XYZ file of C-alpha atoms in Angstrom:
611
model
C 103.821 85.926 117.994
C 103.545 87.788 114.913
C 100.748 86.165 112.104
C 100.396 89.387 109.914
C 101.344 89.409 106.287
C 104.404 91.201 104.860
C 104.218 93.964 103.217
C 105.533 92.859 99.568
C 109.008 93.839 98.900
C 108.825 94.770 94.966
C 106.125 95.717 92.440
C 105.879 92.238 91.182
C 105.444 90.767 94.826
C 102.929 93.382 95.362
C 101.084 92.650 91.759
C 100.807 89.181 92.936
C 99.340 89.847 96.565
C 96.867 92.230 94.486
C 95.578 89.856 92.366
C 95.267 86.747 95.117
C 93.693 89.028 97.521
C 91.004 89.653 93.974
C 90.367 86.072 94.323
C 89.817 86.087 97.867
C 85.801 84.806 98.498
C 83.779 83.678 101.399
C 83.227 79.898 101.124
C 79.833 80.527 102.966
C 78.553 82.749 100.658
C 79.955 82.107 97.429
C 81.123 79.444 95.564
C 85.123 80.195 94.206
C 85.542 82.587 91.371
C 86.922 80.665 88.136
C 89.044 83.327 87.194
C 90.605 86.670 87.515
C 90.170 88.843 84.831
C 93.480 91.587 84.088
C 92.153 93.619 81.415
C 94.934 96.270 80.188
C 93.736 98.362 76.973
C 97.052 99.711 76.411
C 99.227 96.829 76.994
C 101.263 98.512 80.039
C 101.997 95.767 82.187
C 102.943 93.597 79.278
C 106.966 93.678 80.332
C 106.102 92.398 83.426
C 103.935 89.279 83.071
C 106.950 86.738 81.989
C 108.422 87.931 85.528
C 105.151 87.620 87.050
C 104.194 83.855 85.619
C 107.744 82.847 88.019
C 105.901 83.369 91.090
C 102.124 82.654 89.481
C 102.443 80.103 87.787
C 98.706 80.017 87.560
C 98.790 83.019 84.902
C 97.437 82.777 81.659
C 97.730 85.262 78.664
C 95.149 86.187 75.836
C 96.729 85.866 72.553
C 98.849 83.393 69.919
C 98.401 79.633 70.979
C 101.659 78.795 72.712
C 100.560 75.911 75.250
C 103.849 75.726 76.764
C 104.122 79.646 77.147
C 100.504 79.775 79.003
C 99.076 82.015 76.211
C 96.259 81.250 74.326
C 93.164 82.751 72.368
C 89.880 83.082 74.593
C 88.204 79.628 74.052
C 91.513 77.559 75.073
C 91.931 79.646 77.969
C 87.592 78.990 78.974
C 88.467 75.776 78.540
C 91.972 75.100 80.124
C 90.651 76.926 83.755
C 88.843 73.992 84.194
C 90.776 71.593 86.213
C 88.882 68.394 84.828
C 90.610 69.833 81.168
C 93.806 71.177 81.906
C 94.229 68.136 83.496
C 93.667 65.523 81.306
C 94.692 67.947 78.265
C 97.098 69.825 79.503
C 99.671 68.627 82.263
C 102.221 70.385 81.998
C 100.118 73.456 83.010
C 100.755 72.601 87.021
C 99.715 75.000 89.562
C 97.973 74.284 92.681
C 94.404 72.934 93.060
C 93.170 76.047 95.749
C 94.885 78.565 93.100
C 92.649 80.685 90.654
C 93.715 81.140 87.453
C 94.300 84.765 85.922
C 93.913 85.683 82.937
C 96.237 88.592 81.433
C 94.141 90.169 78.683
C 96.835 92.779 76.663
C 94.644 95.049 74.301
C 91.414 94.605 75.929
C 89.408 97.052 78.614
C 87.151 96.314 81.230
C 84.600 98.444 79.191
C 84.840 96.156 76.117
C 83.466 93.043 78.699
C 81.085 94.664 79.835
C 79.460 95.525 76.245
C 78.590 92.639 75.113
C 76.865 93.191 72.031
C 80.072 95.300 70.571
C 82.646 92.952 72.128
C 85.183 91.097 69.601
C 84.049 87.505 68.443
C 87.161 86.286 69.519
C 86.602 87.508 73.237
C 82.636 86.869 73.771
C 84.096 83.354 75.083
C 85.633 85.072 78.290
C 82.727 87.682 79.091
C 80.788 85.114 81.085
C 83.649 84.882 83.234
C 83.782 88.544 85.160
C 80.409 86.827 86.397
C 81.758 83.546 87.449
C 85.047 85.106 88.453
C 85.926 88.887 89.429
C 87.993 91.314 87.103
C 91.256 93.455 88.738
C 90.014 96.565 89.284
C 90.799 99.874 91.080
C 88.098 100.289 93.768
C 86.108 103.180 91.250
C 86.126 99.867 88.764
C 88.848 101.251 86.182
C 91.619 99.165 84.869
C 94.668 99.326 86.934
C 97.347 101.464 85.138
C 100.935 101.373 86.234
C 100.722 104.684 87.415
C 97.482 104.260 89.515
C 99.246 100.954 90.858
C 102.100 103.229 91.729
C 100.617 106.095 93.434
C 97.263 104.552 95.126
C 96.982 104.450 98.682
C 93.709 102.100 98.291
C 95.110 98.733 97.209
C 98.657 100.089 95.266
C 101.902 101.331 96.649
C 101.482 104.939 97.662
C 104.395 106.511 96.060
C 104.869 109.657 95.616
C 105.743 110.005 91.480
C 105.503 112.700 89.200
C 102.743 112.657 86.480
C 104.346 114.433 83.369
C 104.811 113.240 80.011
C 108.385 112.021 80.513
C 108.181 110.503 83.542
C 105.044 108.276 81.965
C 107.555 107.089 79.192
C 110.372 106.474 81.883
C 108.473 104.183 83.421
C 106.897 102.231 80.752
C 110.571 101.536 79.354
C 112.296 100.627 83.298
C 109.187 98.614 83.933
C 111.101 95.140 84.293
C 113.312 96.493 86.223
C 110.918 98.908 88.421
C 109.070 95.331 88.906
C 112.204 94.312 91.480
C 113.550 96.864 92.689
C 113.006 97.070 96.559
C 110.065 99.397 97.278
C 111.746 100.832 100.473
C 114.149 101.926 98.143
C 111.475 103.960 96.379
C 109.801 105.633 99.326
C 110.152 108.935 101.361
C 111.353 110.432 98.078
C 109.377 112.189 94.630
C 110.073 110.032 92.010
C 110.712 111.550 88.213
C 111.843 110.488 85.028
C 115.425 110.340 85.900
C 114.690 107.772 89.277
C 113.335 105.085 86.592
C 115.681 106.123 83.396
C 118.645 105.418 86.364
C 117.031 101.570 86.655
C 117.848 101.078 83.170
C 121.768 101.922 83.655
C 121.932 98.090 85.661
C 122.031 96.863 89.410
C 124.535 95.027 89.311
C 123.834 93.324 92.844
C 120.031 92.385 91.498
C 121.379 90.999 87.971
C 123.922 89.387 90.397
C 121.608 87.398 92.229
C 119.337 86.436 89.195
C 122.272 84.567 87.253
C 122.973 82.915 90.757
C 119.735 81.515 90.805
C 119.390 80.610 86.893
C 122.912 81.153 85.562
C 121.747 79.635 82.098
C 118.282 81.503 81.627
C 119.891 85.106 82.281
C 123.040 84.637 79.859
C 120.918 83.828 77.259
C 118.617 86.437 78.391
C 121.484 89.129 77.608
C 122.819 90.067 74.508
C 126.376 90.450 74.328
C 127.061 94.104 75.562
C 124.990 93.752 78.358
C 126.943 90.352 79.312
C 130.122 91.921 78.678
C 129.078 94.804 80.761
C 127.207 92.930 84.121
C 130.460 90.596 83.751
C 133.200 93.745 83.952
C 130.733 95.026 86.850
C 130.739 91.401 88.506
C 134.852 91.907 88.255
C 134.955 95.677 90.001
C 132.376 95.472 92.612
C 132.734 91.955 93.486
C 136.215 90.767 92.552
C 134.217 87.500 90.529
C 134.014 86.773 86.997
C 131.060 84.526 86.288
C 132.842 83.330 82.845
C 135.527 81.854 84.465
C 135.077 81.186 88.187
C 130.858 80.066 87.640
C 128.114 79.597 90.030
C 129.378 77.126 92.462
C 131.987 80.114 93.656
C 129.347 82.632 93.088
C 127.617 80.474 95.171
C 129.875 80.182 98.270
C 130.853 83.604 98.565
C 127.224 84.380 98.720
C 127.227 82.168 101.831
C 130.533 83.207 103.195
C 129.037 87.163 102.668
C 132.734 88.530 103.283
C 133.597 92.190 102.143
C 131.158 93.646 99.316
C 129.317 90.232 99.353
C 127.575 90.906 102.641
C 125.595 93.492 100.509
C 124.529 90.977 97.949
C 123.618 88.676 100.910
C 121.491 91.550 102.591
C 120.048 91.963 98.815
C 118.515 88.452 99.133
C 117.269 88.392 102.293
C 114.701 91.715 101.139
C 113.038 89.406 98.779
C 114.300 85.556 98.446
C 111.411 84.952 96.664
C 112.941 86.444 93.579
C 115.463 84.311 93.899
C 114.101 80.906 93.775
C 116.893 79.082 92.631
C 119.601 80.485 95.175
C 118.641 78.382 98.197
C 119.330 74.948 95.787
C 122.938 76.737 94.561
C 123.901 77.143 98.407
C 123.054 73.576 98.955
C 125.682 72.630 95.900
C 128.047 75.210 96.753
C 128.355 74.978 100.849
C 131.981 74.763 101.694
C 133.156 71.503 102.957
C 136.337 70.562 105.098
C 135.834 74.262 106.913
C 134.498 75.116 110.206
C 130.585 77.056 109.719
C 130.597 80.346 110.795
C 127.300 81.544 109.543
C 124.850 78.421 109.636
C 121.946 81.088 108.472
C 123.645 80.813 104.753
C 123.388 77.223 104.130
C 119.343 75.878 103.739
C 120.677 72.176 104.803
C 121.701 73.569 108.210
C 118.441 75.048 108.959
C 116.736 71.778 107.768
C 119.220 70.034 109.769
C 117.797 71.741 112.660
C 114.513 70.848 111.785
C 114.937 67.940 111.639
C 116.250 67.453 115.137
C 113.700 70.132 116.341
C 110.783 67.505 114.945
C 112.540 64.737 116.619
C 112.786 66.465 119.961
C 109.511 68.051 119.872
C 107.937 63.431 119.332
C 110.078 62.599 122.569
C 107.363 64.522 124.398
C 105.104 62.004 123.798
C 106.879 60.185 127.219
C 107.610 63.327 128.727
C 105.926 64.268 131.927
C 104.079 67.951 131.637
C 106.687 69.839 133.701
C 109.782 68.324 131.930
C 108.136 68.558 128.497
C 107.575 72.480 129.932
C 111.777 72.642 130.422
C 112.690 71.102 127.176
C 110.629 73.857 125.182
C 112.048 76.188 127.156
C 115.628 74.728 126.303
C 114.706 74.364 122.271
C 113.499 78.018 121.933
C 116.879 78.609 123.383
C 118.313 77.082 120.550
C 115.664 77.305 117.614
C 113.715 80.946 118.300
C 116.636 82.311 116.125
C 116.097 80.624 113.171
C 113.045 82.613 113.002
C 115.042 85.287 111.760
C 116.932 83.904 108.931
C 115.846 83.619 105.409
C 114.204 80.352 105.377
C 111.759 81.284 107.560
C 110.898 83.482 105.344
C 110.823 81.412 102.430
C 108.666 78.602 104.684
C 111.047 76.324 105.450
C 110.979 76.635 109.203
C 107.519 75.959 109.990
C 108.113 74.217 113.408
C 110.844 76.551 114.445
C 107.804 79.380 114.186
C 105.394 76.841 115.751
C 107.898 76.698 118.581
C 107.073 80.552 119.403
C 103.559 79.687 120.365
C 104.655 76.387 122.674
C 106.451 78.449 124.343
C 103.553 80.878 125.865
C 101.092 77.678 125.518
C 104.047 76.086 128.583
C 104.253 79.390 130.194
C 100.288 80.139 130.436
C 99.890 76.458 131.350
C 102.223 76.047 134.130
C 99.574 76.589 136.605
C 95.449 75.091 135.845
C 93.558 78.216 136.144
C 92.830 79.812 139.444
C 89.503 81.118 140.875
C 87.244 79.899 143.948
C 84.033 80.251 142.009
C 83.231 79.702 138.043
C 82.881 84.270 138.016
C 86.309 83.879 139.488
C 87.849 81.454 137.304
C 86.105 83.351 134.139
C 87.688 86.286 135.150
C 91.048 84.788 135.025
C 90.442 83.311 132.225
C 89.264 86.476 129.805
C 92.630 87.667 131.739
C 94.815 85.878 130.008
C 93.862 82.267 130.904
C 92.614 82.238 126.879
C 96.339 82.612 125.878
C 97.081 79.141 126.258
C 94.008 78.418 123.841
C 95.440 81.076 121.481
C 98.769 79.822 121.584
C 97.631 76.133 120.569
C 95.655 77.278 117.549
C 98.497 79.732 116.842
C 101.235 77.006 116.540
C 98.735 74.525 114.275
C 98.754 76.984 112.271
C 102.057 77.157 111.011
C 102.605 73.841 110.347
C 101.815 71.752 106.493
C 102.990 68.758 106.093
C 101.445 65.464 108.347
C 104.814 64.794 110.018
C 105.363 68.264 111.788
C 102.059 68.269 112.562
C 102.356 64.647 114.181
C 105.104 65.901 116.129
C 103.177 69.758 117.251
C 100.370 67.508 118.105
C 102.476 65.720 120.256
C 103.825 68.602 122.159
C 100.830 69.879 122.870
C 98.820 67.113 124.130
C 101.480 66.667 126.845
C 101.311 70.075 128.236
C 97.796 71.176 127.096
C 95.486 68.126 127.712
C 96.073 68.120 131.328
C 95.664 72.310 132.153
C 92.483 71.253 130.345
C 91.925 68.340 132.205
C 92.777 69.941 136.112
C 90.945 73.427 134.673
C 87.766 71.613 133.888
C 87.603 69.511 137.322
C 88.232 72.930 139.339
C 85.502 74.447 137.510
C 83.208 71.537 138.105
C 84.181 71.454 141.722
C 83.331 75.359 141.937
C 79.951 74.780 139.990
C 78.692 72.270 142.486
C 79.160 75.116 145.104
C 77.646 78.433 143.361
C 75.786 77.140 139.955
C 76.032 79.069 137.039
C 73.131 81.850 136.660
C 70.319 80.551 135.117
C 69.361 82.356 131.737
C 65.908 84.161 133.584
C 67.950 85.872 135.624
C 70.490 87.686 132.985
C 68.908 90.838 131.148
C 67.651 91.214 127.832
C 70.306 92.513 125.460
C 69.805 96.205 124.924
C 69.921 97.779 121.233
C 70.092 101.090 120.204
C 69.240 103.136 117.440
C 71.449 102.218 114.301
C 72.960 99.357 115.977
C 73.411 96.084 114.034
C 73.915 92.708 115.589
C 76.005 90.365 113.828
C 75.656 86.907 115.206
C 79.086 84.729 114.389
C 78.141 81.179 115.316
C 81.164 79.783 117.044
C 83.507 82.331 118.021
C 86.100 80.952 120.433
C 86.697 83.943 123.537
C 90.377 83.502 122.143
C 89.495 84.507 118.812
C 87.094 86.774 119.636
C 90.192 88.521 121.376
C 92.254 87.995 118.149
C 89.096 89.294 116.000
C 89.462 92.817 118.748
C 93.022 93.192 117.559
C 92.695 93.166 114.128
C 89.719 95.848 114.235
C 92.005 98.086 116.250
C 94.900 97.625 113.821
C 91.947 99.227 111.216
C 91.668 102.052 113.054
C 87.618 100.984 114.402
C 87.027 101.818 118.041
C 86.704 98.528 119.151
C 84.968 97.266 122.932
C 84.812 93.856 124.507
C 82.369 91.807 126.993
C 81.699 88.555 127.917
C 78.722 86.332 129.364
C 78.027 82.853 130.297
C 76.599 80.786 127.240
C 73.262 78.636 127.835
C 73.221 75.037 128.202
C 73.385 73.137 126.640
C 76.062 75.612 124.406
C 74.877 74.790 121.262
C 73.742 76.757 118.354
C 69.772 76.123 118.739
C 69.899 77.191 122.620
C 72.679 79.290 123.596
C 71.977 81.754 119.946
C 68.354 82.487 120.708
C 69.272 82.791 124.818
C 72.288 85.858 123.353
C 69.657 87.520 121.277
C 67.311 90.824 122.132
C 64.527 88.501 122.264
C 65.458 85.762 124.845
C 63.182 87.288 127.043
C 59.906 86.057 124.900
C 61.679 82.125 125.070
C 61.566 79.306 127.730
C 63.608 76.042 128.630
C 63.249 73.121 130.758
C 61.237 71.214 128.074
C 63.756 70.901 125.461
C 63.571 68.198 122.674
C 66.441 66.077 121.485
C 67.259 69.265 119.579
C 67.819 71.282 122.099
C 65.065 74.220 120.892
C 63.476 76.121 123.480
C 60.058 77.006 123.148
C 57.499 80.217 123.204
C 56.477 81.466 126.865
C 53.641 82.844 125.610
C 52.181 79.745 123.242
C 54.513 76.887 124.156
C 55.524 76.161 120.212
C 59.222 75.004 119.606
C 60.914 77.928 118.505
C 61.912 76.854 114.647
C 64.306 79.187 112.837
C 61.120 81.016 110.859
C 59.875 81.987 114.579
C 63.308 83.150 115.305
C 63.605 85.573 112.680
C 59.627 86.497 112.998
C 60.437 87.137 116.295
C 62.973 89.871 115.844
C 61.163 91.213 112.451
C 58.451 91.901 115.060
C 60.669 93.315 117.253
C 62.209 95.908 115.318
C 65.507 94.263 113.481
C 66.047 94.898 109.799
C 67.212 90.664 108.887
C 69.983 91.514 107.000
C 71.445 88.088 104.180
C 75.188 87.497 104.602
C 75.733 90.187 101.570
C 73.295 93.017 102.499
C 72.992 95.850 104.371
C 69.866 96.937 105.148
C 68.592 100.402 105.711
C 70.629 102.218 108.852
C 69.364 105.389 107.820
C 65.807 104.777 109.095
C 64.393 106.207 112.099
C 65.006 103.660 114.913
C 66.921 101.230 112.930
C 68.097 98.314 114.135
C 69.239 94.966 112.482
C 70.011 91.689 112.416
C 72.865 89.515 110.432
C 74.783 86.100 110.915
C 78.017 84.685 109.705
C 78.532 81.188 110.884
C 82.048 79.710 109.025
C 83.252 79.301 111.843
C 81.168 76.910 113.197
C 80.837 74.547 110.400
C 84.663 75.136 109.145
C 85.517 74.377 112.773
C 83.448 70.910 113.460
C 84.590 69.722 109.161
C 88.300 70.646 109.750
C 89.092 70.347 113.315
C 92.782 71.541 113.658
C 93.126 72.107 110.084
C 90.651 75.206 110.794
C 93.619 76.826 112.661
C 95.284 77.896 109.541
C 92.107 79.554 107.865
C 91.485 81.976 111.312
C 93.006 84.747 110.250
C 91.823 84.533 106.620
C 88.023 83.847 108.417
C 89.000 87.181 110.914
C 89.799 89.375 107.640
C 86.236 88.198 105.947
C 84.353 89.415 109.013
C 86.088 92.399 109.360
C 85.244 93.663 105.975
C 81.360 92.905 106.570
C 81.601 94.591 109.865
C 83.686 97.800 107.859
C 80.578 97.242 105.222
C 77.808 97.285 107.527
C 79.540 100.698 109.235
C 80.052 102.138 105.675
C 76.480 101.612 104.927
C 75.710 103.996 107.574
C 74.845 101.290 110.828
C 76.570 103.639 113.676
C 77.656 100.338 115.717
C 78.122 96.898 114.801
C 77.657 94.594 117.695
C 80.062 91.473 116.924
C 78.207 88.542 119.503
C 78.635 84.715 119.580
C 76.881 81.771 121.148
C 79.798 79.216 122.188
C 82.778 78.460 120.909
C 83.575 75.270 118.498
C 85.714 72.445 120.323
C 89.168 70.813 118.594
């Protein structure tokens, strides 16, 4: 099962992902930023916003008021990223409700926000907002240039291109074009003036595909010479004339991807995105009256296949576990392909991915988990037991819409509800012979010298596994342990009983809030106590945004994150979708606690949160 992210395919796909992951916030720390600021003094990245707006349509422009272009002078664009007024103003500005706007500011630096005193009248309405919102940056806080986009290895491309005089200018004027040409095509290799002065000459195969998908736009895009020469190119390369045989035969010889059109075809497939009117031209242009060679071309046969793949996966709902177990096994025969064509890509085969991940949650829940005593059955489980747990959250993920999820949920409940069900009875029935240990007989946590705890209410052992992954994939030197949780596992018992200083704390008397108390006094430990506790103990208590001070002689500290707790119990199995996203946000206050100089971060959780 693969959940990564692409890497984007083009400069403008790559722009984009840039400026979402500059929106990107912690909803337990922060409220959403209201904007994005792009500040570019020098107006480089001006040929390249129209392109950009096609895939974000969420971007705004400082300037002349043209509503219906998305550009605007500063106090119509303060007031138009309000939803409440774009909304009831403005509504044919569309884009969706979890998107943050950006505003592209041409002719303005990220020097002239920040002085506010010397800043333009017309612009002192949108210097509150790098405080509300965030402002696309380089990591050292300058603008992003082209050329720093290019050539960074920190948050750009990492090309390798020359830095003279020429090759500046060459890029400036193939800019449009740079934005989509394939970035595999620009790698391994030192680019110079004459790699982005060749852009300008045409690619045929890319102006190919754009007319497919808005035939209308890019003629009148074109003046005449450059019509007359894409359409003479059209004729040699690809034996089509787009005056005279149009986009419905365009269109089907895409599909058919015979001869020198299997090289358009392969064109699309690098970055359909670009193309977003192609898949609606196949629908129109599909060959009827002919046997289907190629299926993968046509966008209704893979939603045919949904379809049935939707209907198939309901029928479980009657299915016994072992013949719901077969019938998986039969549909990833037929579906697991379809992972692999375009519209999976492009989203439109969300239960045909889904399907991956039923098919390890039947194969790691053929059996209910072995063991003879609960250490046994633990072991099994931290094994590769959790897989089947990982493979259900895994496959909610990757469904939308209310109907495929109807029909995952389905699918799952047969085969999953009763591993859980036979699994839970054999651990009871082991229980009842060896109990589990009680918390005075574990030891006291142990923590060293510029070690920081970070306490993640919540994290599922599956996760937790995921979560190990990920930091590997970074490069950390990651290590792994597990340990019963307290009873009862919830947040006020089992966090204090995981902490350095369960030792000091007692049971047995709980309240109806489950707090233990103080050996030494008897007082309910409240959450003051708790932290007083391990300020007297040593730890540095570190906020959700700080970092303490690792550098000091016997440090130690102290620091919580707890989204996924409360995302978990609000969301249920809509939480599956935000894991990764939740994963990443960790990560980067783990790689900010290390940065700050804490020698070891010490990820540890409490119990996991239940669908």
């Amino acid at each position: 099962m693969t959940t990564a992210l692409q890497k984007p395919a083009t400069l403008l796909e790559a722009i984009c992902s840039s400026l979402l992951n500059g929106a990107r916030y912690n909803p337990g720390d922060t409220v959403a930023p209201v904007a994005v600021l792009w500040t570019d003094a020098d107006g480089q990245w001006q040929s390249v916003v129209e392109q950009l707006r096609g895939i974000m349509p969420e971007l705004l422009t400082l300037g002349e008021y043209i509503p219906q272009a998305r550009t605007g002078p500063a106090i119509w664009l303060k007031c138009v990223i309000e939803p409440s007024v774009r909304k009831e103003k403005f509504p044919e500005l569309q884009w969706s409700d979890d998107a943050v706007p950006v505003i592209y500011m041409p002719g303005v630096s990220r020097q002239s926000l920040r002085a506010v005193e010397e800043c333009p009248d017309g612009l002192k309405p949108l210097v509150e907002l790098q405080y509300r919102g965030t402002v696309w940056t380089q990591k050292n806080g300058k603008d992003w240039t082209v050329l720093a986009f290019l050539i960074s290895d920190d948050g750009g491309l990492g090309l390798d291109v020359a830095e003279d005089r020429h090759t500046l200018q060459a890029i400036r004027g193939s800019l449009s074009k740079l934005a989509v040409k394939p970035v595999k095509q620009l790698e391994g290799k030192r680019l110079e003036a004459e790699d982005f002065d060749r852009l300008m000459i045409g690619d045929t195969t890319r102006d190919l595909l754009r007319w497919l998908s808005d035939p209308k736009g890019v003629r009148e895009e074109l003046d005449s010479g450059t019509w007359s020469a894409f359409r003479n190119r059209c004729h040699q390369d690809y034996g089509f004339n787009p005056d005279t045989d149009g986009e419905i035969v365009g269109g089907e010889r895409l599909g058919i991807r015979e001869g020198a059109w299997y090289g358009v075809w392969q064109r699309f497939e690098e970055s359909p995105a670009l193309y977003p009117g192609v898949p609606e031209l196949l629908r129109r242009s599909k060959p009827s009256g002919r046997l289907i060679f190629k299926p993968d071309s046509w966008p209704d046969e893979n939603e045919f296949m949904e379809d049935a793949l939707r209907v198939a996966l309901i029928g479980m709902g009657v299915m016994k576990p072992d013949e719901a177990r077969l019938q998986l096994e039969q549909l990833e025969k037929t579906h697991g392909m379809r992972r692999s064509w375009v519209w999976a890509r492009l989203g439109m085969s969300p239960l045909a991915n889904a399907l991956e991940c039923l098919a390890v949650l039947a194969k790691s829940t053929k059996m209910p988990l072995g063991g003879d005593s609960v250490d046994a059955m633990a072991k099994v489980y931290a094994e590769g037991g959790y897989l089947a747990d990982d493979a259900t959250l895994r496959a909610l993920a990757c469904v939308k819409s209310a109907e495929d999820a109807a029909a995952l949920q389905t699918a799952i409940r047969c085969i999953y509800l009763p591993w859980l069900e036979d699994t839970t009875k054999q651990f009871q029935q082991c229980e009842t012979v060896k109990s589990l240990p009680p918390a005075e007989q574990r030891e006291d946590i142990k923590v060293g010298a510029g070690e920081c705890i970070l306490f993640v209410d919540g994290l599922r052992f599956d996760i937790g596994r995921r979560l190990a992954a990920m930091a590997g994939e970074r490069n950390m030197e990651v290590s792994a342990a597990w340990g019963w949780a307290s009873l009862p596992t919830v947040t006020a018992t089992a966090k204090p009983a995981t902490s350095p200083i369960a030792g000091r704390l007692r049971g047995g008397h709980m309240k109806e809030d489950f707090c233990p108390e103080l050996k030494e006094t008897g007082a309910q430990l409240s959450t003051d106590r708790f932290r007083g506790l391990l300020s007297d103990a040593g730890f540095q208590m570190l906020g959700s945004a700080e970092t303490g001070e690792p550098l000091l002689q016997d440090a130690r500290g102290w620091t919580e994150y707890g989204e996924f707790d409360r995302l978990g119990h609000n969301l249920q199995a809509k939480m599956a979708a935000l894991i990764d996203d939740q994963l990443d946000l960790l990560l980067e206050r783990v790689q900010g606690l290390l940065e700050a100089g804490w020698k070891r971060v010490r990820v540890m959780t409490d119990h996991g949160w239940l669908l």
